[in-house]
mmCIF file with all atom_site columns, C-alpha atoms in Angstrom:
data_model
loop_
_atom_site.group_PDB
_atom_site.id
_atom_site.type_symbol
_atom_site.label_atom_id
_atom_site.label_alt_id
_atom_site.label_comp_id
_atom_site.label_asym_id
_atom_site.label_entity_id
_atom_site.label_seq_id
_atom_site.pdbx_PDB_ins_code
_atom_site.Cartn_x
_atom_site.Cartn_y
_atom_site.Cartn_z
_atom_site.occupancy
_atom_site.B_iso_or_equiv
_atom_site.pdbx_formal_charge
_atom_site.auth_seq_id
_atom_site.auth_comp_id
_atom_site.auth_asym_id
_atom_site.auth_atom_id
_atom_site.pdbx_PDB_model_num
ATOM 1   C CA . PRO Q 1 1   ? -1.912  -6.483 160.247 1.00 49.00 ? 1   PRO Q CA 1
ATOM 2   C CA . SER Q 1 2   ? -2.723  -2.671 158.403 1.00 54.00 ? 2   SER Q CA 1
ATOM 3   C CA . SER Q 1 3   ? -6.134  -1.673 157.423 1.00 65.00 ? 3   SER Q CA 1
ATOM 4   C CA . ILE Q 1 4   ? -4.558  0.808  155.274 1.00 71.00 ? 4   ILE Q CA 1
ATOM 5   C CA . PRO Q 1 5   ? -4.746  -0.240 151.476 1.00 76.00 ? 5   PRO Q CA 1
ATOM 6   C CA . SER Q 1 6   ? -1.297  -0.412 149.394 1.00 87.00 ? 6   SER Q CA 1
ATOM 7   C CA . PRO Q 1 7   ? -1.659  2.792  147.017 1.00 89.00 ? 7   PRO Q CA 1
ATOM 8   C CA . PRO Q 1 8   ? -2.704  1.910  143.761 1.00 91.00 ? 8   PRO Q CA 1
ATOM 9   C CA . ALA Q 1 9   ? 0.111   1.051  140.864 1.00 92.00 ? 9   ALA Q CA 1
ATOM 10  C CA . THR Q 1 10  ? -2.514  1.672  137.825 1.00 92.00 ? 10  THR Q CA 1
ATOM 11  C CA . LEU Q 1 11  ? -5.121  4.550  136.363 1.00 92.00 ? 11  LEU Q CA 1
ATOM 12  C CA . GLN Q 1 12  ? -6.876  0.722  135.956 1.00 93.00 ? 12  GLN Q CA 1
ATOM 13  C CA . GLU Q 1 13  ? -6.636  -0.286 139.539 1.00 94.00 ? 13  GLU Q CA 1
ATOM 14  C CA . VAL Q 1 14  ? -7.740  3.526  140.256 1.00 93.00 ? 14  VAL Q CA 1
ATOM 15  C CA . SER Q 1 15  ? -11.224 2.478  138.972 1.00 94.00 ? 15  SER Q CA 1
ATOM 16  C CA . GLU Q 1 16  ? -12.137 -0.456 139.430 1.00 94.00 ? 16  GLU Q CA 1
ATOM 17  C CA . ARG Q 1 17  ? -11.805 0.748  142.927 1.00 93.00 ? 17  ARG Q CA 1
ATOM 18  C CA . ALA Q 1 18  ? -13.108 3.462  142.607 1.00 93.00 ? 18  ALA Q CA 1
ATOM 19  C CA . GLN Q 1 19  ? -16.352 0.577  140.896 1.00 94.00 ? 19  GLN Q CA 1
ATOM 20  C CA . ALA Q 1 20  ? -16.586 -1.129 143.729 1.00 92.00 ? 20  ALA Q CA 1
ATOM 21  C CA . TRP Q 1 21  ? -16.673 1.504  146.298 1.00 91.00 ? 21  TRP Q CA 1
ATOM 22  C CA . VAL Q 1 22  ? -19.682 3.212  144.005 1.00 92.00 ? 22  VAL Q CA 1
ATOM 23  C CA . HIS Q 1 23  ? -21.295 -0.594 144.231 1.00 91.00 ? 23  HIS Q CA 1
ATOM 24  C CA . SER Q 1 24  ? -20.960 -1.283 148.033 1.00 89.00 ? 24  SER Q CA 1
ATOM 25  C CA . ALA Q 1 25  ? -22.504 2.580  148.627 1.00 88.00 ? 25  ALA Q CA 1
ATOM 26  C CA . ARG Q 1 26  ? -25.756 1.914  146.278 1.00 88.00 ? 26  ARG Q CA 1
ATOM 27  C CA . GLU Q 1 27  ? -25.813 -1.815 147.944 1.00 87.00 ? 27  GLU Q CA 1
ATOM 28  C CA . SER Q 1 28  ? -25.289 -0.106 151.554 1.00 86.00 ? 28  SER Q CA 1
ATOM 29  C CA . SER Q 1 29  ? -28.044 2.025  150.193 1.00 83.00 ? 29  SER Q CA 1
ATOM 30  C CA . LYS Q 1 30  ? -30.147 -0.450 148.596 1.00 84.00 ? 30  LYS Q CA 1
ATOM 31  C CA . HIS Q 1 31  ? -29.937 -3.259 151.959 1.00 81.00 ? 31  HIS Q CA 1
ATOM 32  C CA . GLY Q 1 32  ? -29.367 -0.688 155.007 1.00 76.00 ? 32  GLY Q CA 1
ATOM 33  C CA . PRO Q 1 33  ? -26.874 -0.777 156.891 1.00 69.00 ? 33  PRO Q CA 1
ATOM 34  C CA . SER Q 1 34  ? -26.783 -3.816 158.537 1.00 73.00 ? 34  SER Q CA 1
ATOM 35  C CA . VAL Q 1 35  ? -27.143 -5.840 155.880 1.00 73.00 ? 35  VAL Q CA 1
ATOM 36  C CA . VAL Q 1 36  ? -24.736 -4.261 154.034 1.00 70.00 ? 36  VAL Q CA 1
ATOM 37  C CA . THR Q 1 37  ? -21.647 -2.791 156.521 1.00 77.00 ? 37  THR Q CA 1
ATOM 38  C CA . PRO Q 1 38  ? -21.108 0.912  154.129 1.00 77.00 ? 38  PRO Q CA 1
ATOM 39  C CA . PRO Q 1 39  ? -17.734 1.849  153.430 1.00 81.00 ? 39  PRO Q CA 1
ATOM 40  C CA . ARG Q 1 40  ? -15.503 4.032  154.471 1.00 83.00 ? 40  ARG Q CA 1
ATOM 41  C CA . TRP Q 1 41  ? -15.163 7.700  152.610 1.00 83.00 ? 41  TRP Q CA 1
ATOM 42  C CA . SER Q 1 42  ? -11.747 8.020  154.114 1.00 84.00 ? 42  SER Q CA 1
ATOM 43  C CA . SER Q 1 43  ? -11.040 4.938  151.549 1.00 84.00 ? 43  SER Q CA 1
ATOM 44  C CA . VAL Q 1 44  ? -11.893 6.813  148.502 1.00 86.00 ? 44  VAL Q CA 1
ATOM 45  C CA . THR Q 1 45  ? -10.430 10.434 148.926 1.00 85.00 ? 45  THR Q CA 1
ATOM 46  C CA . PRO Q 1 46  ? -6.929  9.741  148.510 1.00 89.00 ? 46  PRO Q CA 1
ATOM 47  C CA . LEU Q 1 47  ? -7.646  8.604  144.928 1.00 89.00 ? 47  LEU Q CA 1
ATOM 48  C CA . LEU Q 1 48  ? -7.804  11.642 142.949 1.00 85.00 ? 48  LEU Q CA 1
ATOM 49  C CA . SER Q 1 49  ? -4.438  12.097 144.321 1.00 88.00 ? 49  SER Q CA 1
ATOM 50  C CA . TRP Q 1 50  ? -3.236  8.714  142.545 1.00 90.00 ? 50  TRP Q CA 1
ATOM 51  C CA . VAL Q 1 51  ? -4.731  9.406  139.697 1.00 90.00 ? 51  VAL Q CA 1
ATOM 52  C CA . GLN Q 1 52  ? -2.803  13.031 139.034 1.00 87.00 ? 52  GLN Q CA 1
ATOM 53  C CA . HIS Q 1 53  ? 0.348   11.099 140.682 1.00 88.00 ? 53  HIS Q CA 1
ATOM 54  C CA . LEU Q 1 54  ? -0.576  8.253  137.885 1.00 90.00 ? 54  LEU Q CA 1
ATOM 55  C CA . ALA Q 1 55  ? -1.997  10.376 134.882 1.00 89.00 ? 55  ALA Q CA 1
ATOM 56  C CA . SER Q 1 56  ? -0.250  10.261 131.394 1.00 85.00 ? 56  SER Q CA 1
ATOM 57  C CA . LEU Q 1 57  ? -1.613  11.704 127.589 1.00 84.00 ? 57  LEU Q CA 1
ATOM 58  C CA . ASP Q 1 58  ? -0.101  7.721  126.912 1.00 87.00 ? 58  ASP Q CA 1
ATOM 59  C CA . ALA Q 1 59  ? -3.187  6.362  128.604 1.00 83.00 ? 59  ALA Q CA 1
ATOM 60  C CA . LEU Q 1 60  ? -5.444  8.911  127.766 1.00 89.00 ? 60  LEU Q CA 1
ATOM 61  C CA . PRO Q 1 61  ? -8.418  5.861  127.331 1.00 90.00 ? 61  PRO Q CA 1
ATOM 62  C CA . THR Q 1 62  ? -7.657  5.061  131.010 1.00 91.00 ? 62  THR Q CA 1
ATOM 63  C CA . LEU Q 1 63  ? -7.402  7.863  132.030 1.00 91.00 ? 63  LEU Q CA 1
ATOM 64  C CA . VAL Q 1 64  ? -10.997 9.378  131.338 1.00 92.00 ? 64  VAL Q CA 1
ATOM 65  C CA . GLN Q 1 65  ? -12.392 5.960  132.623 1.00 92.00 ? 65  GLN Q CA 1
ATOM 66  C CA . VAL Q 1 66  ? -11.029 6.301  136.024 1.00 93.00 ? 66  VAL Q CA 1
ATOM 67  C CA . MET Q 1 67  ? -12.285 10.285 135.725 1.00 92.00 ? 67  MET Q CA 1
ATOM 68  C CA . GLU Q 1 68  ? -15.985 8.622  134.868 1.00 93.00 ? 68  GLU Q CA 1
ATOM 69  C CA . SER Q 1 69  ? -15.359 6.095  137.942 1.00 92.00 ? 69  SER Q CA 1
ATOM 70  C CA . LEU Q 1 70  ? -14.731 9.327  140.104 1.00 92.00 ? 70  LEU Q CA 1
ATOM 71  C CA . LEU Q 1 71  ? -17.380 11.009 138.913 1.00 91.00 ? 71  LEU Q CA 1
ATOM 72  C CA . ALA Q 1 72  ? -19.448 8.554  140.511 1.00 91.00 ? 72  ALA Q CA 1
ATOM 73  C CA . ILE Q 1 73  ? -17.929 8.334  144.337 1.00 90.00 ? 73  ILE Q CA 1
ATOM 74  C CA . TYR Q 1 74  ? -19.214 12.920 143.269 1.00 88.00 ? 74  TYR Q CA 1
ATOM 75  C CA . ASP Q 1 75  ? -22.863 11.614 141.999 1.00 87.00 ? 75  ASP Q CA 1
ATOM 76  C CA . GLU Q 1 76  ? -23.064 9.453  145.130 1.00 86.00 ? 76  GLU Q CA 1
ATOM 77  C CA . ALA Q 1 77  ? -22.137 11.787 147.936 1.00 83.00 ? 77  ALA Q CA 1
ATOM 78  C CA . TYR Q 1 78  ? -24.357 14.332 146.439 1.00 82.00 ? 78  TYR Q CA 1
ATOM 79  C CA . ILE Q 1 79  ? -26.711 11.681 147.179 1.00 80.00 ? 79  ILE Q CA 1
ATOM 80  C CA . ARG Q 1 80  ? -25.896 11.364 150.324 1.00 77.00 ? 80  ARG Q CA 1
ATOM 81  C CA . ALA Q 1 81  ? -25.219 14.574 151.580 1.00 76.00 ? 81  ALA Q CA 1
ATOM 82  C CA . ALA Q 1 82  ? -28.696 15.570 150.530 1.00 72.00 ? 82  ALA Q CA 1
ATOM 83  C CA . LEU Q 1 83  ? -27.759 18.613 148.840 1.00 65.00 ? 83  LEU Q CA 1
ATOM 84  C CA . PRO Q 1 84  ? -30.546 21.400 147.197 1.00 67.00 ? 84  PRO Q CA 1
ATOM 85  C CA . HIS Q 1 85  ? -30.626 21.160 143.978 1.00 63.00 ? 85  HIS Q CA 1
ATOM 86  C CA . LEU Q 1 86  ? -28.997 23.965 141.944 1.00 56.00 ? 86  LEU Q CA 1
ATOM 87  C CA . PRO Q 1 87  ? -31.790 26.815 141.908 1.00 57.00 ? 87  PRO Q CA 1
ATOM 88  C CA . ASP Q 1 88  ? -34.126 26.374 139.093 1.00 56.00 ? 88  ASP Q CA 1
ATOM 89  C CA . HIS Q 1 89  ? -33.836 29.351 136.262 1.00 53.00 ? 89  HIS Q CA 1
ATOM 90  C CA . THR Q 1 90  ? -37.815 29.384 135.811 1.00 54.00 ? 90  THR Q CA 1
ATOM 91  C CA . ARG Q 1 91  ? -38.051 30.462 139.756 1.00 50.00 ? 91  ARG Q CA 1
ATOM 92  C CA . PRO Q 1 92  ? -40.853 33.270 140.658 1.00 50.00 ? 92  PRO Q CA 1
ATOM 93  C CA . GLN Q 1 93  ? -39.309 36.815 140.747 1.00 51.00 ? 93  GLN Q CA 1
ATOM 94  C CA . SER Q 1 94  ? -40.340 36.603 143.859 1.00 50.00 ? 94  SER Q CA 1
ATOM 95  C CA . MET Q 1 95  ? -37.802 34.488 145.143 1.00 47.00 ? 95  MET Q CA 1
ATOM 96  C CA . THR Q 1 96  ? -35.133 36.671 143.526 1.00 47.00 ? 96  THR Q CA 1
ATOM 97  C CA . PRO Q 1 97  ? -33.223 38.463 146.068 1.00 48.00 ? 97  PRO Q CA 1
ATOM 98  C CA . ALA Q 1 98  ? -33.056 42.686 145.675 1.00 47.00 ? 98  ALA Q CA 1
ATOM 99  C CA . PRO Q 1 99  ? -30.187 44.191 145.449 1.00 45.00 ? 99  PRO Q CA 1
ATOM 100 C CA . PRO Q 1 100 ? -28.077 45.616 146.842 1.00 47.00 ? 100 PRO Q CA 1
ATOM 101 C CA . LYS Q 1 101 ? -29.209 49.402 147.693 1.00 49.00 ? 101 LYS Q CA 1
ATOM 102 C CA . ALA Q 1 102 ? -26.049 51.114 145.704 1.00 48.00 ? 102 ALA Q CA 1
ATOM 103 C CA . ALA Q 1 103 ? -26.902 49.223 143.073 1.00 45.00 ? 103 ALA Q CA 1
ATOM 104 C CA . ALA Q 1 104 ? -30.763 49.234 142.603 1.00 46.00 ? 104 ALA Q CA 1
ATOM 105 C CA . SER Q 1 105 ? -30.020 53.062 142.646 1.00 47.00 ? 105 SER Q CA 1
ATOM 106 C CA . GLU Q 1 106 ? -27.036 53.031 140.013 1.00 46.00 ? 106 GLU Q CA 1
ATOM 107 C CA . LEU Q 1 107 ? -29.748 51.075 138.391 1.00 45.00 ? 107 LEU Q CA 1
ATOM 108 C CA . SER Q 1 108 ? -31.949 53.274 139.114 1.00 49.00 ? 108 SER Q CA 1
ATOM 109 C CA . SER Q 1 109 ? -29.459 56.294 137.007 1.00 50.00 ? 109 SER Q CA 1
ATOM 110 C CA . GLY Q 1 110 ? -28.774 54.477 134.411 1.00 52.00 ? 110 GLY Q CA 1
ATOM 111 C CA . GLY Q 1 111 ? -25.417 54.270 135.704 1.00 51.00 ? 111 GLY Q CA 1
ATOM 112 C CA . HIS Q 1 112 ? -24.532 57.943 135.968 1.00 51.00 ? 112 HIS Q CA 1
ATOM 113 C CA . HIS Q 1 113 ? -24.106 59.940 139.508 1.00 50.00 ? 113 HIS Q CA 1
ATOM 114 C CA . ALA Q 1 114 ? -25.404 63.404 139.649 1.00 48.00 ? 114 ALA Q CA 1
#
């Protein structure tokens, strides 16, 4: 028997697979990989392609549900990758990068060249 799952036939099936994957990933995080086998990323990466293939405006409510399920996968990936948060606009000025010299000289001359 092949370990490759059959392609989803409907948007609802894509959503169900995505939700099951997120549930499994969260259970694995909560209980540890020795208790719950973490889901394989390779099993969910094709889902976006299948959404594109199966999507139609006639099924807009289902399409929205599927996109929310895929967003949950993205959120889980973001958490697991331990990516830093985007910089906060309230950070101190000393943390902002200095402009390149050419830009700084143009700013100081008001954009006019001598």
